[in-house]
Short mmCIF file of C-alpha atoms and ligand atoms in Angstrom, two decimals:
data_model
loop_
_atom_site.label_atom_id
_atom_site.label_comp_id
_atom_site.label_asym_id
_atom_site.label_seq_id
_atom_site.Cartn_x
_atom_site.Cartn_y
_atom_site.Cartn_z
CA UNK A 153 73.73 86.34 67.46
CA UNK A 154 77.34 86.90 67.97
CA UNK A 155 77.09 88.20 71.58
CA UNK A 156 78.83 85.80 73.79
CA UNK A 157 75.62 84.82 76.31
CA UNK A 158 78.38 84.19 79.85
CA UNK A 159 75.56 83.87 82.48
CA UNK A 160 71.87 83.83 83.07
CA UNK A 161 72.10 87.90 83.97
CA UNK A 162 72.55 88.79 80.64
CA UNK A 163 69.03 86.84 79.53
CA UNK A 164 67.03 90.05 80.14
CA UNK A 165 69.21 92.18 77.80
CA UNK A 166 69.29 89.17 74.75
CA UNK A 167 65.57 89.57 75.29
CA UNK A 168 66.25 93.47 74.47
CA UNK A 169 68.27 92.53 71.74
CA UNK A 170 66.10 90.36 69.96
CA UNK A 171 63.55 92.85 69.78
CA UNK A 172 65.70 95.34 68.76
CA UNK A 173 67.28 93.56 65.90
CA UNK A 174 63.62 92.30 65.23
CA UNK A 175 62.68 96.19 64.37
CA UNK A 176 66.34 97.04 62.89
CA UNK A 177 65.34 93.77 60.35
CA UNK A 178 62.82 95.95 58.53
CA UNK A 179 65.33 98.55 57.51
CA UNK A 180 67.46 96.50 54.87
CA UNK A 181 69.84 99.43 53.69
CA UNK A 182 72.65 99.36 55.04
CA UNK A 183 73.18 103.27 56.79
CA UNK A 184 69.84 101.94 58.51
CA UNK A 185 71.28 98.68 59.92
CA UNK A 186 74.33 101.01 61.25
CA UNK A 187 72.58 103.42 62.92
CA UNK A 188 70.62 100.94 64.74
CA UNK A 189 73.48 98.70 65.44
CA UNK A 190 74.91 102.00 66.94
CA UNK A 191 72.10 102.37 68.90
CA UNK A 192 71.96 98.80 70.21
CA UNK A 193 75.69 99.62 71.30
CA UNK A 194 75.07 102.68 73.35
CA UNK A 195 71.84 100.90 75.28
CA UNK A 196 74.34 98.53 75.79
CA UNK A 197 76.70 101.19 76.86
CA UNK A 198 74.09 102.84 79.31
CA UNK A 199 72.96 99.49 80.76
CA UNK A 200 76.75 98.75 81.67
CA UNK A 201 77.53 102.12 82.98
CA UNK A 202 74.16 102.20 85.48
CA UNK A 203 74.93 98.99 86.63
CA UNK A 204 71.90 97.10 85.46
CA UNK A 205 74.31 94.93 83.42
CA UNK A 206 76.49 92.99 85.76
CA UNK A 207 79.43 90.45 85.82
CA UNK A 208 79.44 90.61 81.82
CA UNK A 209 83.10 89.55 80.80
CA UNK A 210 83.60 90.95 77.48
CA UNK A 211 82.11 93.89 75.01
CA UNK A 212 80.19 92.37 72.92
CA UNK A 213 81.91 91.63 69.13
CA UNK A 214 79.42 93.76 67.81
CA UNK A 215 80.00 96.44 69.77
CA UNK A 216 83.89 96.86 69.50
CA UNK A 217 83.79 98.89 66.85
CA UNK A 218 81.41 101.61 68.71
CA UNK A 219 83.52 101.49 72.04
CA UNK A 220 86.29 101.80 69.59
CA UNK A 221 84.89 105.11 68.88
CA UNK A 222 83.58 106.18 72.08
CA UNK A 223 86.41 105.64 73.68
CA UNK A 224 88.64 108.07 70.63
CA UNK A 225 90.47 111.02 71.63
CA UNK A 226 88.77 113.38 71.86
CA UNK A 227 85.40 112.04 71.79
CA UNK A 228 82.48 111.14 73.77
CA UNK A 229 84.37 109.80 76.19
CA UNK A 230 86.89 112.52 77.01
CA UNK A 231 83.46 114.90 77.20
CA UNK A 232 81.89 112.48 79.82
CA UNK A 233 84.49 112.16 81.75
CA UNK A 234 85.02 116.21 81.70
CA UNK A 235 80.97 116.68 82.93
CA UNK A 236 81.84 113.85 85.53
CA UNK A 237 84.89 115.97 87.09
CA UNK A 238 82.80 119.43 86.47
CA UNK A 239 80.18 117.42 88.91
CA UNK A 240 82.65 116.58 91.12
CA UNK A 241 83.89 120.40 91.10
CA UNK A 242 80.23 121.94 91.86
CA UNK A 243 79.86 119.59 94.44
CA UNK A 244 83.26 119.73 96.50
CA UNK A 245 82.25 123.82 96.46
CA UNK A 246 79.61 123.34 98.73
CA UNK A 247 81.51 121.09 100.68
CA UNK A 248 82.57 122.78 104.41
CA UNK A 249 85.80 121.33 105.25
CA UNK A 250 85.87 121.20 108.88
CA UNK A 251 89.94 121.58 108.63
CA UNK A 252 91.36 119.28 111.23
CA UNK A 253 93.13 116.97 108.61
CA UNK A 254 90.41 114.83 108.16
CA UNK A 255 88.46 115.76 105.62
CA UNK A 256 88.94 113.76 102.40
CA UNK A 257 88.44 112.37 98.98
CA UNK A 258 89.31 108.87 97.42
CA UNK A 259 90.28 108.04 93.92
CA UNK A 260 90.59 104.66 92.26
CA UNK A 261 93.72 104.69 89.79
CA UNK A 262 93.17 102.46 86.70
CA UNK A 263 90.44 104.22 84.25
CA UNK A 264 90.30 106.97 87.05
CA UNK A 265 93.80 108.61 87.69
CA UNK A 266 95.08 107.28 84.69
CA UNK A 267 94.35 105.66 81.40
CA UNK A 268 95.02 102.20 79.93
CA UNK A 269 93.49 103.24 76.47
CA UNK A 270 97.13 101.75 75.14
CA UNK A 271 96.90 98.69 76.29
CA UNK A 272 93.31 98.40 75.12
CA UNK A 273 93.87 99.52 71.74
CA UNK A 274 96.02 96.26 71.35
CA UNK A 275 92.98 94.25 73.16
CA UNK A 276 89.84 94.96 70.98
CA UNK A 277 88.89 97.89 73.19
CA UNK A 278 87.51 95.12 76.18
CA UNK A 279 86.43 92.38 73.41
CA UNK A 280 89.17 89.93 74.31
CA UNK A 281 88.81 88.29 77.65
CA UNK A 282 91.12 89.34 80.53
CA UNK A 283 94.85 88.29 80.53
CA UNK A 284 96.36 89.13 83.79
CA UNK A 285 99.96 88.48 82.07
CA UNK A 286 99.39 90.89 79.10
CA UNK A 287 97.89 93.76 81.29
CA UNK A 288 100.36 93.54 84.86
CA UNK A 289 103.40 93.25 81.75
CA UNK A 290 101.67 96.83 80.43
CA UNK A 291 101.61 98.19 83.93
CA UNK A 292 104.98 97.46 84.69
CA UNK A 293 105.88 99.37 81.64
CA UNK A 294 104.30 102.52 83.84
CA UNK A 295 103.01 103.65 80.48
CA UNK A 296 99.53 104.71 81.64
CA UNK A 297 98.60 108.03 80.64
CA UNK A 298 96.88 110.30 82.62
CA UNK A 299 93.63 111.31 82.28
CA UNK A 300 93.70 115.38 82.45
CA UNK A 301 90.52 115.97 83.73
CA UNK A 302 90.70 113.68 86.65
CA UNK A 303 94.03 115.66 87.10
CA UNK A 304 92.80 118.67 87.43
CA UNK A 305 89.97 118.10 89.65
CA UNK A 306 92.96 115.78 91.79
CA UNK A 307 94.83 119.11 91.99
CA UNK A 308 91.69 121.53 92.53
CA UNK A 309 90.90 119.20 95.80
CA UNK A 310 94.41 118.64 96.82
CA UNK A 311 94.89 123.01 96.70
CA UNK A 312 91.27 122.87 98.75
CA UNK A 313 92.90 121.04 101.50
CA UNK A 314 91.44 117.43 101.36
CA UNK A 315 93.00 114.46 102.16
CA UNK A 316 94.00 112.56 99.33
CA UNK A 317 93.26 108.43 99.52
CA UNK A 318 94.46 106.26 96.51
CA UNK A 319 92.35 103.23 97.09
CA UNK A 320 93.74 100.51 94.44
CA UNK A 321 93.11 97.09 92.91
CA UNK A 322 96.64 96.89 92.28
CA UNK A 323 98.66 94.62 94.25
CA UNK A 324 101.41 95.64 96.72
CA UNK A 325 104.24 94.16 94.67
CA UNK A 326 103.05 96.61 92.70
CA UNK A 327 103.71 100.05 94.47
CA UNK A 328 106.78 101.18 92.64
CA UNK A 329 106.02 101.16 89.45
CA UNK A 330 102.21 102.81 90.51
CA UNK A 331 103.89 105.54 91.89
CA UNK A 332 106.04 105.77 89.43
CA UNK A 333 103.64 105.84 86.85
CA UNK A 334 101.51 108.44 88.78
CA UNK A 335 104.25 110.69 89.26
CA UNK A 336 104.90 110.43 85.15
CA UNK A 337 101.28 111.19 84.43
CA UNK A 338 101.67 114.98 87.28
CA UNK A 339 99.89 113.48 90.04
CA UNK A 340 101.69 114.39 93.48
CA UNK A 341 101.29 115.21 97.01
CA UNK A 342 98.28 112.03 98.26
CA UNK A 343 97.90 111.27 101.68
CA UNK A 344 97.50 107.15 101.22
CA UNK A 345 97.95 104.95 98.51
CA UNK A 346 96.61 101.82 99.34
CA UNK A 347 96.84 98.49 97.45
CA UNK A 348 95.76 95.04 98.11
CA UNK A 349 98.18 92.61 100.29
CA UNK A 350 98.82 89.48 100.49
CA UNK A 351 95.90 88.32 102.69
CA UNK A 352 93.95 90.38 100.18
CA UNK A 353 94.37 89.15 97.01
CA UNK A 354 91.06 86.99 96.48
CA UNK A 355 88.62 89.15 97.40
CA UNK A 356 86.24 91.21 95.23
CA UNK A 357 86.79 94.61 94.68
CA UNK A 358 83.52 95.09 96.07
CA UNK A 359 84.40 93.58 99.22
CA UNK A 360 88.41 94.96 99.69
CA UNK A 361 87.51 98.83 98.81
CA UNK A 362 84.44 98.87 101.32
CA UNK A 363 87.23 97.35 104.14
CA UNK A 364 89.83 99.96 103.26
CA UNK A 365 87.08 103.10 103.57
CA UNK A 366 86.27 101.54 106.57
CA UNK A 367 89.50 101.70 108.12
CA UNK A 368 89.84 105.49 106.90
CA UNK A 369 86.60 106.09 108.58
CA UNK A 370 87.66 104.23 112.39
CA UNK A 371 90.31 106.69 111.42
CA UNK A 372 88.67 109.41 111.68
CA UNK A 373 88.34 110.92 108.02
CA UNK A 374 85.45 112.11 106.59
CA UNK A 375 85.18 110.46 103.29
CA UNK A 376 83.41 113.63 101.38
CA UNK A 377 83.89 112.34 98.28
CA UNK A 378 84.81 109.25 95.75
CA UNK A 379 85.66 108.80 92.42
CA UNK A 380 85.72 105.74 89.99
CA UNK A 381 85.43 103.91 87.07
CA UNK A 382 83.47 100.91 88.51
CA UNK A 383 80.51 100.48 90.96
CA UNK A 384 82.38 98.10 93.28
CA UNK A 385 85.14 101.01 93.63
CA UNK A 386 82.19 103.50 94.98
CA UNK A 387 79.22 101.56 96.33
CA UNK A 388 78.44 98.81 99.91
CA UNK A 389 79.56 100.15 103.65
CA UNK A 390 81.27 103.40 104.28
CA UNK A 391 80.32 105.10 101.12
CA UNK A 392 81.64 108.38 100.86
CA UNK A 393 78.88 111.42 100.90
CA UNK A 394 79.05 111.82 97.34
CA UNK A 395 80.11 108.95 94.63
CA UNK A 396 81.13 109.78 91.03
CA UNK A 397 81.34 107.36 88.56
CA UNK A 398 83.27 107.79 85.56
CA UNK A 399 82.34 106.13 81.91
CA UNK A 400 84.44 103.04 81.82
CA UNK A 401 82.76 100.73 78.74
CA UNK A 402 85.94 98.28 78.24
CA UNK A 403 85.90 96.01 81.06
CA UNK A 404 84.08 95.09 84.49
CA UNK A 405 85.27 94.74 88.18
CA UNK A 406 82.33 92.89 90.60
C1 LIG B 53 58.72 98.53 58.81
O1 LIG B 53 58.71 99.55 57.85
C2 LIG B 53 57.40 99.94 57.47
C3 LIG B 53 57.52 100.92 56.31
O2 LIG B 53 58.58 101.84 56.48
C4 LIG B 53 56.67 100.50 58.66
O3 LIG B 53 55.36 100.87 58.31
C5 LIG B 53 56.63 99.48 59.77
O4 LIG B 53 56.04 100.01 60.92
C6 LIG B 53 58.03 98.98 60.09
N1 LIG B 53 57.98 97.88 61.05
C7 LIG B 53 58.79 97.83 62.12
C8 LIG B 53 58.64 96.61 62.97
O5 LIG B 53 59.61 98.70 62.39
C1 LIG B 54 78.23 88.67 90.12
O1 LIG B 54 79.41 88.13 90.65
C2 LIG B 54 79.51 88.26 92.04
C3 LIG B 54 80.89 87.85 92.46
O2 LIG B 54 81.42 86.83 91.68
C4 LIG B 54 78.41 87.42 92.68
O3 LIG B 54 78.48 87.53 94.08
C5 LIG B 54 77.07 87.93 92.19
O4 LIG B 54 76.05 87.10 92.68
C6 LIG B 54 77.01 87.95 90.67
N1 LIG B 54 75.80 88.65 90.27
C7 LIG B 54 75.02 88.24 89.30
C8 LIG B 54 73.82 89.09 89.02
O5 LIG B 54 75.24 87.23 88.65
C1 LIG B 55 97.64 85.56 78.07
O1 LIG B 55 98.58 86.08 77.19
C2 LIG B 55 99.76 85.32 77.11
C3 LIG B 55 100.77 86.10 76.28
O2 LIG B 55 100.22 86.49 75.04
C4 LIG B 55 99.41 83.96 76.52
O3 LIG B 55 100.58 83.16 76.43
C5 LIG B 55 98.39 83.28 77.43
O4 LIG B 55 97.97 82.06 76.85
C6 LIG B 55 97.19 84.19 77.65
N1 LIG B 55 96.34 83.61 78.65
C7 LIG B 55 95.07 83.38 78.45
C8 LIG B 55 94.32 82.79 79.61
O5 LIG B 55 94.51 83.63 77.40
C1 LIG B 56 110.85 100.37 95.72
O1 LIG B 56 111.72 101.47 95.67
C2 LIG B 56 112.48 101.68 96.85
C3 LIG B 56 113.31 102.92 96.72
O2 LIG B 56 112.95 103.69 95.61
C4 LIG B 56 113.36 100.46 97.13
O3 LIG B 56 114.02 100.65 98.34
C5 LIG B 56 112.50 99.23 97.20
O4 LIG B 56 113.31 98.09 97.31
C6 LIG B 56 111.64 99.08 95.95
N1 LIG B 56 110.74 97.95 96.15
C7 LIG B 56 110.45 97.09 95.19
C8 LIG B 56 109.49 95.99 95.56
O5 LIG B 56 110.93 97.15 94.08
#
């Protein structure tokens, strides 16, 4: 198999795989042996975006091609992240803001505000391994673009009166150009945009965003809702009342 096997968590889904390509064997033309590969690809896709795969490093070779074309514009990717933000609209409705200042909402940026698709289409789509060099140069371009459905449901909240909260795995070296780049892409007007410090910079996402929500809550704020592209930007203490998870197939954040 050409599936790069990084650690012992993956060893249920190989065992998935196997079967699968056990089955897809029996159909030797080669339409057949697509369509199942495609299929393979998108339980792949499903397992990464509930979170039953974790800490996997790379898509799968075999898969680039099918993230390639998720992630097209416009394809299925643009349509799940519209339902996503549609969710996020029918929800916020219902939501009673009590008005004092304090009610609000948190966004991650990368693969949330804005899109790296760019940068990726140079990278195999998340099959090459992470380059911190490659990816902070492309941010420092401030070439993201934005992703217009997470901008309109930004500026559908913002115009309800919540609270903005940029909550960031960017560093804080790198404010300036994240601004920047936000203000490039339409996005205006947030309360806080926080990114990690200096004392912060080796912990996991998972651990960092929980700290920062915290400190919003001792605040005061009522975190009503959140929305990102990974599970460690949403889940662990001081979840907001409602998470939303965008699709986000290229890469993984523990
Ligand atoms: C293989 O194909 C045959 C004939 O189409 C079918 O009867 C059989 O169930 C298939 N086996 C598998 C494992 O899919
Ligand atoms: C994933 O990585 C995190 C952080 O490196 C670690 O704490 C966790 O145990 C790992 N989970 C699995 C299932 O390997
Ligand atoms: C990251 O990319 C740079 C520039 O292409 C390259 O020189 C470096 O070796 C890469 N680092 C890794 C760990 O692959
Ligand atoms: C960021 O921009 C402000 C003004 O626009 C400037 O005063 C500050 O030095 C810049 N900081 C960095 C780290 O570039």
């Amino acid at each position: 198999m050409a599936f790069t096997l990084q650690s012992a968590s993956i060893f249920p889904f190989l065992l998935f795989l196997l079967l699968l390509s056990t089955a897809a064997a029996n159909g030797s033309s080669k339409s057949k042996l697509c369509g199942r590969s495609a299929s393979r690809c998108l339980a792949w896709r499903l397992s990464v975006e509930t979170s039953n795969l974790k800490n996997w490093s790379v898509v799968p070779s075999k898969c680039v091609g099918y993230v390639e074309k998720y992630m097209r514009t416009p394809g299925q990717y643009w349509e799940d992240s519209k339902v996503a933000v549609l969710t996020n609209l029918g929800y916020a409705k219902t939501v009673k803001l009590v008005g004092d200042g304090k009610d609000a909402w948190i966004f991650d940026i990368d693969e949330t505000l804005l899109s790296n698709l760019p940068y990726y289409q140079q990278h195999e789509y998340g099959g090459e391994a992470y380059n911190s060099t490659t990816f902070e140069a492309w941010v420092s371009e401030t070439k993201a673009l934005v992703l217009p459905s997470s901008l309109l449901l930004y500026n559908v909240l913002l115009a309800r009166g919540f609270k903005i909260f940029l909550l960031t795995g960017r560093d804080e070296y790198q404010r300036n150009i994240t601004t920047h780049n936000l203000f490039r892409a339409g996005y205006k007007g947030w309360d806080g945009l926080i990114l990690r410090g200096v004392n912060e910079q080796g912990s996991a996402a998972g651990v960092y965003k929980p700290e920062k929500r915290g400190e919003l809550v001792k605040k005061g704020y009522r975190l009503w809702g959140s929305v990102g592209d990974q599970w460690s930007d949403l889940s662990g203490p001081y979840e907001a009342s409602r998470s939303f998870k965008l699709p986000n197939p290229m890469y993984y954040i523990s």
